[in-house]
CSV table of C-alpha atoms and ligand atoms in Angstrom, one decimal:
chain,number,residue,atom,x,y,z
Q,28,UNK,CA,0.1,-0.1,0.1
Q,29,UNK,CA,2.9,2.2,-0.7
Q,30,UNK,CA,0.8,4.5,-3.0
Q,31,UNK,CA,-2.0,4.7,-0.3
Q,32,UNK,CA,0.3,5.6,2.6
Q,33,UNK,CA,1.9,8.3,0.4
Q,34,UNK,CA,-1.2,10.2,0.0
Q,35,UNK,CA,-2.4,9.4,3.6
Q,36,UNK,CA,0.3,10.8,5.5
Q,37,UNK,CA,-0.1,14.2,3.5
Q,38,UNK,CA,-3.9,14.6,3.7
Q,39,UNK,CA,-4.3,13.3,7.3
Q,40,UNK,CA,-2.5,16.6,8.3
Q,41,UNK,CA,-4.9,18.6,6.0
Q,42,UNK,CA,-7.0,20.5,8.5
Q,43,UNK,CA,-10.0,20.8,5.9
Q,44,UNK,CA,-11.3,17.6,5.1
Q,45,UNK,CA,-14.1,17.4,2.8
Q,46,UNK,CA,-16.4,15.8,4.9
Q,47,UNK,CA,-16.4,14.0,8.4
Q,48,UNK,CA,-19.1,11.6,9.0
Q,49,UNK,CA,-21.4,11.1,12.2
Q,50,UNK,CA,-23.8,8.2,11.7
Q,51,UNK,CA,-24.7,5.2,13.3
Q,52,UNK,CA,-22.5,2.2,12.7
Q,53,UNK,CA,-23.2,-1.4,13.9
Q,54,UNK,CA,-20.3,-1.8,16.1
Q,55,UNK,CA,-21.1,-1.6,19.9
Q,56,UNK,CA,-18.8,1.6,20.1
Q,57,UNK,CA,-20.4,4.9,20.1
Q,58,UNK,CA,-17.5,6.5,18.4
Q,59,UNK,CA,-18.3,8.2,15.0
Q,60,UNK,CA,-16.8,6.0,11.9
Q,61,UNK,CA,-13.2,6.2,11.7
Q,62,UNK,CA,-12.7,8.0,8.3
Q,63,UNK,CA,-13.0,11.2,6.8
Q,64,UNK,CA,-13.1,12.5,2.8
Q,65,UNK,CA,-10.2,14.4,1.6
Q,66,UNK,CA,-9.0,15.8,-1.9
Q,67,UNK,CA,-5.9,14.3,-3.4
Q,68,UNK,CA,-4.0,15.6,-6.1
Q,69,UNK,CA,-4.1,12.6,-8.4
Q,70,UNK,CA,-7.2,10.5,-7.9
Q,71,UNK,CA,-9.7,13.1,-6.8
Q,72,UNK,CA,-11.3,12.5,-3.3
Q,73,UNK,CA,-10.5,9.4,-1.3
Q,74,UNK,CA,-11.2,8.0,2.2
Q,75,UNK,CA,-8.8,8.2,4.9
Q,76,UNK,CA,-8.7,6.3,8.4
Q,77,UNK,CA,-9.0,8.9,11.1
Q,78,UNK,CA,-7.4,6.2,13.7
Q,79,UNK,CA,-6.1,2.8,13.5
Q,80,UNK,CA,-8.3,-0.1,12.3
Q,81,UNK,CA,-8.1,-3.7,13.2
Q,82,UNK,CA,-8.3,-6.5,10.4
Q,83,UNK,CA,-12.2,-7.6,10.3
Q,84,UNK,CA,-13.5,-4.5,12.2
Q,85,UNK,CA,-16.7,-3.0,10.9
Q,86,UNK,CA,-15.8,0.5,9.5
Q,87,UNK,CA,-19.2,1.7,8.8
Q,88,UNK,CA,-22.4,0.9,7.2
Q,89,UNK,CA,-24.1,2.3,4.4
Q,90,UNK,CA,-27.7,2.5,3.0
Q,91,UNK,CA,-28.3,2.8,-0.7
Q,92,UNK,CA,-29.2,6.0,-2.2
Q,93,UNK,CA,-30.8,4.2,-4.9
Q,94,UNK,CA,-31.1,0.6,-5.8
Q,95,UNK,CA,-33.1,-1.8,-8.2
Q,96,UNK,CA,-33.2,-5.6,-8.1
Q,97,UNK,CA,-31.9,-7.8,-11.0
Q,98,UNK,CA,-34.4,-9.2,-13.4
Q,99,UNK,CA,-32.9,-12.8,-13.0
Q,100,UNK,CA,-33.2,-13.5,-9.2
Q,101,UNK,CA,-36.3,-12.5,-7.1
Q,102,UNK,CA,-35.4,-9.9,-4.9
Q,103,UNK,CA,-37.0,-7.5,-2.6
Q,104,UNK,CA,-38.2,-4.2,-4.7
Q,105,UNK,CA,-36.9,-2.0,-1.7
Q,106,UNK,CA,-34.0,-3.4,0.0
Q,107,UNK,CA,-32.8,-6.6,-2.2
Q,108,UNK,CA,-33.3,-9.4,0.3
Q,109,UNK,CA,-33.5,-12.6,-1.7
Q,110,UNK,CA,-37.2,-13.6,-1.9
Q,111,UNK,CA,-38.0,-17.4,-2.1
Q,112,UNK,CA,-37.7,-19.1,-5.4
Q,113,UNK,CA,-40.1,-21.9,-4.8
Q,114,UNK,CA,-43.2,-20.0,-3.9
Q,115,UNK,CA,-45.2,-18.2,-6.7
Q,116,UNK,CA,-44.4,-14.7,-6.2
Q,117,UNK,CA,-47.2,-12.6,-4.7
Q,118,UNK,CA,-45.7,-9.6,-3.3
Q,119,UNK,CA,-42.3,-8.2,-4.3
Q,120,UNK,CA,-41.2,-7.1,-0.8
Q,121,UNK,CA,-39.7,-8.9,1.9
Q,122,UNK,CA,-41.6,-7.3,4.8
Q,123,UNK,CA,-44.1,-5.1,5.6
Q,124,UNK,CA,-41.6,-2.5,6.8
Q,125,UNK,CA,-40.2,-2.7,3.1
Q,126,UNK,CA,-43.5,-2.4,1.6
Q,127,UNK,CA,-44.2,0.6,3.9
Q,128,UNK,CA,-41.2,2.6,3.3
Q,129,UNK,CA,-41.4,2.0,-0.5
Q,130,UNK,CA,-44.8,2.6,-1.0
Q,131,UNK,CA,-44.6,6.0,-2.5
Q,132,UNK,CA,-42.3,5.3,-5.6
Q,133,UNK,CA,-43.7,1.7,-5.8
Q,134,UNK,CA,-47.1,3.3,-6.4
Q,135,UNK,CA,-45.6,5.7,-9.0
Q,136,UNK,CA,-43.9,3.1,-10.7
Q,137,UNK,CA,-46.8,0.7,-10.9
Q,138,UNK,CA,-49.1,3.4,-12.2
Q,139,UNK,CA,-47.2,3.7,-15.5
Q,140,UNK,CA,-46.7,1.1,-18.5
Q,141,UNK,CA,-43.0,-0.2,-18.6
Q,142,UNK,CA,-43.3,-2.6,-21.3
Q,143,UNK,CA,-41.7,-0.8,-24.0
Q,144,UNK,CA,-38.8,0.9,-21.9
Q,145,UNK,CA,-38.4,-2.7,-19.9
Q,146,UNK,CA,-38.2,-4.4,-23.2
Q,147,UNK,CA,-35.8,-2.0,-24.9
Q,148,UNK,CA,-33.5,-2.0,-21.9
Q,149,UNK,CA,-33.8,-6.0,-21.4
Q,150,UNK,CA,-33.2,-6.9,-24.9
Q,151,UNK,CA,-30.0,-4.8,-24.9
Q,152,UNK,CA,-28.7,-6.0,-21.6
Q,153,UNK,CA,-28.8,-2.4,-20.0
Q,154,UNK,CA,-29.2,-2.4,-16.3
Q,155,UNK,CA,-28.4,1.1,-15.2
Q,156,UNK,CA,-31.6,2.7,-16.8
Q,157,UNK,CA,-33.4,0.7,-14.2
Q,158,UNK,CA,-31.7,2.6,-11.6
Q,159,UNK,CA,-32.6,5.9,-13.3
Q,160,UNK,CA,-36.3,4.8,-13.5
Q,161,UNK,CA,-36.4,4.0,-9.8
Q,162,UNK,CA,-34.6,7.2,-8.9
Q,163,UNK,CA,-37.1,9.1,-11.2
Q,164,UNK,CA,-40.0,7.4,-9.2
Q,165,UNK,CA,-38.6,8.5,-5.7
Q,166,UNK,CA,-37.9,12.1,-6.9
Q,167,UNK,CA,-41.7,12.1,-8.0
Q,168,UNK,CA,-42.9,10.5,-4.8
Q,169,UNK,CA,-40.8,13.0,-2.8
Q,170,UNK,CA,-38.4,9.8,-1.6
Q,171,UNK,CA,-35.3,11.7,-3.2
Q,172,UNK,CA,-34.1,14.9,-4.6
Q,173,UNK,CA,-33.3,15.2,-8.2
Q,174,UNK,CA,-29.6,16.1,-7.3
Q,175,UNK,CA,-29.0,13.1,-4.8
Q,176,UNK,CA,-26.0,11.6,-7.2
Q,177,UNK,CA,-24.7,15.2,-8.2
Q,178,UNK,CA,-21.7,14.9,-5.5
Q,179,UNK,CA,-20.8,11.7,-7.4
Q,180,UNK,CA,-18.0,11.5,-9.8
Q,181,UNK,CA,-19.3,11.3,-13.5
Q,182,UNK,CA,-18.2,9.2,-16.5
Q,183,UNK,CA,-17.0,11.0,-19.5
Q,184,UNK,CA,-19.3,9.6,-22.4
Q,185,UNK,CA,-18.4,10.3,-25.9
Q,186,UNK,CA,-21.2,11.9,-28.3
Q,187,UNK,CA,-21.9,8.4,-29.6
Q,188,UNK,CA,-22.8,7.0,-26.4
Q,189,UNK,CA,-25.0,10.1,-25.7
Q,190,UNK,CA,-26.8,9.6,-28.7
Q,191,UNK,CA,-27.2,5.9,-28.2
Q,192,UNK,CA,-29.2,7.0,-24.7
Q,193,UNK,CA,-31.9,9.0,-26.8
Q,194,UNK,CA,-34.1,6.0,-27.2
Q,195,UNK,CA,-34.0,5.0,-23.7
Q,196,UNK,CA,-34.7,8.5,-22.1
Q,197,UNK,CA,-37.5,8.9,-24.7
Q,198,UNK,CA,-39.1,5.6,-23.7
Q,199,UNK,CA,-38.5,6.5,-20.0
Q,200,UNK,CA,-40.0,10.0,-20.1
Q,201,UNK,CA,-43.0,9.1,-22.2
Q,202,UNK,CA,-44.0,6.0,-19.6
Q,203,UNK,CA,-44.4,8.9,-17.0
Q,204,UNK,CA,-46.3,11.3,-19.5
Q,205,UNK,CA,-48.5,8.5,-20.9
Q,206,UNK,CA,-49.3,7.7,-17.0
Q,207,UNK,CA,-50.7,11.2,-16.6
Q,208,UNK,CA,-47.8,12.5,-14.4
Q,209,UNK,CA,-48.3,16.3,-14.4
Q,210,UNK,CA,-45.3,18.1,-16.2
Q,211,UNK,CA,-44.5,20.2,-12.8
Q,212,UNK,CA,-43.3,16.7,-11.2
Q,213,UNK,CA,-41.1,15.5,-14.0
Q,214,UNK,CA,-39.9,19.1,-15.1
Q,215,UNK,CA,-36.4,17.8,-13.8
Q,216,UNK,CA,-36.7,14.6,-16.1
Q,217,UNK,CA,-34.7,16.4,-19.1
Q,218,UNK,CA,-32.2,14.3,-21.4
Q,219,UNK,CA,-29.3,16.3,-19.8
Q,220,UNK,CA,-30.3,15.3,-16.5
Q,221,UNK,CA,-30.8,11.8,-17.6
Q,222,UNK,CA,-27.3,11.4,-19.0
Q,223,UNK,CA,-25.8,13.0,-16.1
Q,224,UNK,CA,-27.3,10.6,-13.6
Q,225,UNK,CA,-26.4,7.9,-15.9
Q,226,UNK,CA,-22.8,9.2,-15.9
Q,227,UNK,CA,-22.6,9.1,-12.1
Q,228,UNK,CA,-24.4,5.6,-12.2
Q,229,UNK,CA,-22.0,4.1,-14.6
Q,230,UNK,CA,-18.7,4.9,-12.5
Q,231,UNK,CA,-20.3,4.5,-8.8
Q,232,UNK,CA,-23.1,1.4,-9.2
Q,233,UNK,CA,-22.0,-1.6,-7.2
Q,234,UNK,CA,-23.4,-4.9,-8.1
Q,235,UNK,CA,-24.8,-6.8,-5.2
Q,236,UNK,CA,-24.2,-10.2,-4.5
Q,237,UNK,CA,-25.4,-11.4,-0.9
Q,238,UNK,CA,-22.9,-13.2,1.2
Q,239,UNK,CA,-25.6,-14.6,3.3
Q,240,UNK,CA,-28.8,-15.3,1.1
Q,241,UNK,CA,-31.4,-17.2,2.8
Q,242,UNK,CA,-32.4,-20.5,0.9
Q,243,UNK,CA,-35.0,-22.4,1.6
Q,244,UNK,CA,-33.8,-25.8,0.7
Q,245,UNK,CA,-31.1,-27.4,-1.5
Q,246,UNK,CA,-33.2,-27.0,-4.8
Q,247,UNK,CA,-33.4,-23.5,-4.4
Q,248,UNK,CA,-29.7,-23.3,-3.5
Q,249,UNK,CA,-29.0,-25.4,-6.8
Q,250,UNK,CA,-31.3,-23.0,-8.8
Q,251,UNK,CA,-29.6,-19.8,-7.6
Q,252,UNK,CA,-26.1,-21.2,-8.4
Q,253,UNK,CA,-26.9,-22.8,-11.7
Q,254,UNK,CA,-28.2,-19.3,-12.9
Q,255,UNK,CA,-25.5,-17.4,-14.5
Q,256,UNK,CA,-26.7,-14.2,-12.5
Q,257,UNK,CA,-25.6,-14.2,-9.1
Q,258,UNK,CA,-26.6,-10.6,-8.3
Q,259,UNK,CA,-29.7,-9.4,-6.4
Q,260,UNK,CA,-29.4,-6.1,-8.1
Q,261,UNK,CA,-27.6,-2.9,-8.3
Q,262,UNK,CA,-27.2,0.2,-5.9
Q,263,UNK,CA,-25.4,3.4,-5.8
Q,264,UNK,CA,-24.2,4.7,-2.3
Q,265,UNK,CA,-22.9,8.3,-1.4
Q,266,UNK,CA,-20.0,7.3,1.1
Q,267,UNK,CA,-18.9,4.1,-0.4
Q,268,UNK,CA,-18.4,5.9,-3.7
Q,269,UNK,CA,-15.6,7.8,-2.4
Q,270,UNK,CA,-13.5,4.9,-1.9
Q,271,UNK,CA,-10.8,4.4,-4.6
Q,272,UNK,CA,-9.7,1.4,-6.1
Q,273,UNK,CA,-6.7,-1.1,-5.3
Q,274,UNK,CA,-6.1,-4.3,-6.7
Q,275,UNK,CA,-4.5,-5.3,-3.1
Q,276,UNK,CA,-7.2,-3.6,-1.1
Q,277,UNK,CA,-7.1,-2.7,2.6
Q,278,UNK,CA,-11.0,-2.7,2.9
Q,279,UNK,CA,-13.7,-4.5,1.2
Q,280,UNK,CA,-17.8,-3.8,0.8
Q,281,UNK,CA,-20.0,-6.7,1.7
Q,282,UNK,CA,-23.8,-7.5,1.7
Q,283,UNK,CA,-24.8,-10.0,4.0
Q,284,UNK,CA,-28.8,-10.0,3.7
Q,285,UNK,CA,-29.7,-7.1,1.5
Q,286,UNK,CA,-28.3,-4.0,0.0
Q,287,UNK,CA,-27.5,-2.2,3.4
Q,288,UNK,CA,-23.8,-2.4,2.8
Q,289,UNK,CA,-21.1,-3.2,5.5
Q,290,UNK,CA,-17.3,-1.8,4.7
Q,291,UNK,CA,-14.8,-4.1,6.6
Q,292,UNK,CA,-10.9,-3.6,6.8
Q,293,UNK,CA,-9.3,-6.7,5.2
Q,294,UNK,CA,-6.1,-6.0,7.4
Q,295,UNK,CA,-4.9,-3.8,10.2
Q,296,UNK,CA,-5.0,0.2,8.8
Q,297,UNK,CA,-2.8,2.9,10.4
Q,298,UNK,CA,-4.2,6.2,11.1
Q,299,UNK,CA,-4.0,8.4,8.0
Q,300,UNK,CA,-3.8,5.5,5.6
Q,301,UNK,CA,-6.0,5.6,2.6
Q,302,UNK,CA,-8.9,3.2,2.6
Q,303,UNK,CA,-9.3,1.5,-0.7
Q,304,UNK,CA,-11.8,-1.4,-2.0
Q,305,UNK,CA,-11.2,-3.4,-5.2
Q,306,UNK,CA,-13.4,-3.0,-8.0
Q,307,UNK,CA,-12.9,-5.9,-9.9
Q,308,UNK,CA,-11.6,-9.5,-9.7
Q,309,UNK,CA,-8.2,-8.8,-8.2
Q,310,UNK,CA,-7.4,-12.5,-9.2
Q,311,UNK,CA,-7.1,-11.4,-12.8
Q,312,UNK,CA,-3.7,-10.9,-14.4
Q,313,UNK,CA,-2.3,-7.3,-14.7
Q,314,UNK,CA,-3.5,-6.6,-18.3
Q,315,UNK,CA,-6.8,-8.0,-17.9
Q,316,UNK,CA,-7.1,-5.8,-14.4
Q,317,UNK,CA,-6.0,-2.8,-16.3
Q,318,UNK,CA,-8.4,-3.3,-19.4
Q,319,UNK,CA,-11.3,-3.9,-17.2
Q,320,UNK,CA,-10.7,-0.8,-15.3
Q,321,UNK,CA,-10.1,1.2,-18.4
Q,322,UNK,CA,-13.0,0.1,-20.1
Q,323,UNK,CA,-15.6,0.1,-17.0
Q,324,UNK,CA,-14.4,3.3,-15.1
Q,325,UNK,CA,-12.1,5.1,-17.4
Q,326,UNK,CA,-9.0,5.2,-15.4
Q,327,UNK,CA,-5.4,3.9,-15.4
Q,328,UNK,CA,-4.8,2.0,-12.2
Q,329,UNK,CA,-2.0,3.7,-10.1
Q,330,UNK,CA,-2.0,1.0,-7.3
Q,331,UNK,CA,1.4,-0.3,-6.2
Q,332,UNK,CA,0.4,-4.0,-7.7
Q,333,UNK,CA,-0.3,-2.2,-11.3
Q,334,UNK,CA,2.8,0.3,-11.0
Q,335,UNK,CA,5.0,-2.6,-10.2
Q,336,UNK,CA,3.9,-5.0,-12.8
Q,337,UNK,CA,2.3,-7.6,-10.3
D,3,LIG,C1,-16.0,5.5,-7.6
D,3,LIG,S1,-15.0,7.0,-7.9
D,3,LIG,C2,-13.8,7.1,-6.8
D,3,LIG,C3,-14.1,8.3,-5.8
D,3,LIG,C4,-13.3,9.4,-6.7
D,3,LIG,N1,-12.1,9.5,-6.5
D,3,LIG,C5,-14.2,10.7,-6.4
D,3,LIG,O1,-13.2,11.8,-6.1
D,3,LIG,O2,-15.3,10.7,-6.6
D,3,LIG,C6,-13.9,6.2,-8.9
D,3,LIG,C7,-12.8,7.1,-9.4
D,3,LIG,O3,-11.7,7.5,-8.7
D,3,LIG,C8,-10.7,7.3,-9.6
D,3,LIG,N2,-9.7,6.3,-9.2
D,3,LIG,C9,-10.0,5.4,-8.1
D,3,LIG,N3,-9.1,4.2,-8.0
D,3,LIG,C10,-8.3,5.0,-9.0
D,3,LIG,C11,-6.7,4.0,-9.3
D,3,LIG,N4,-6.5,3.1,-8.5
D,3,LIG,N5,-5.9,4.6,-10.0
D,3,LIG,C12,-6.5,5.8,-10.6
D,3,LIG,N6,-7.4,6.5,-10.4
D,3,LIG,C13,-8.3,5.9,-9.5
D,3,LIG,C14,-10.7,7.1,-10.9
D,3,LIG,O4,-10.9,8.8,-11.4
D,3,LIG,C15,-12.3,6.5,-11.0
D,3,LIG,O5,-13.3,6.8,-12.0
């Protein structure tokens, strides 16, 4: 972690961190999470430890700003908890609590006809437009602000990529206008807004695979593992989006039962060290990792492993 340490010593001494966070963590301690976000001169913003953290410690938890279940596996509409495979799906919710808390945006979504939009995105294998659709429903219902994701780093789209998004944007917007949602409620939904949100989702979305998915029996476990798609869905978070990537990370993000994320230390971390997670499969060889990071996230990885040819 030479690169991380190089940044960390300098930025830990910066008296003006961009953010410090004070929210609940599931550790027994009443201390705030031991992190802060500060600006670096080579990788934008980054997360730094404000005290030493022991291997396997929970650093903090995070709830998604927006999430959406995958179509391949039944998952709760609100929290992405696995739903039983073996029962006919009666409700898209895992609990009354999830139903209640997402009722506003669920009703907005159910009021519109999604056949054309879902077909268009489904046949092209597009998953991120579904996160935008969810965010639009949340904004209309008053459950989110239209600028919720503005703080996150955006991807650079080429003009060709932008023009390819025209059709999905038109289908999304027309589903709402045909559902007679008043202009005043969807004034924010311009093509520029759509592109800006997708650009942030592209860099910051997490594909969620549950570590502790409840399988009712061996058959449902077999069905789940035979399916190529192990993810229960995708989600975007605010604080976890400030973690930079390292091919030999000192932290990781995990999901046990649902989209509520846990950031955990993979090894002992010093006060002032930068916390980094791995965005991809770290077991790939250097060329494959670099290719994936460049195509998926648009950056040349500056981690110690990559710089030293490992
Ligand atoms: C999810 S964001 C991480 C937070 C970001 N630095 C920011 O300011 O919001 C991912 C972006 O951070 C930068 N980044 C993350 N890890 C990097 C690395 N190992 N090498 C170079 N750039 C990296 C890249 O610009 C990448 O697109």
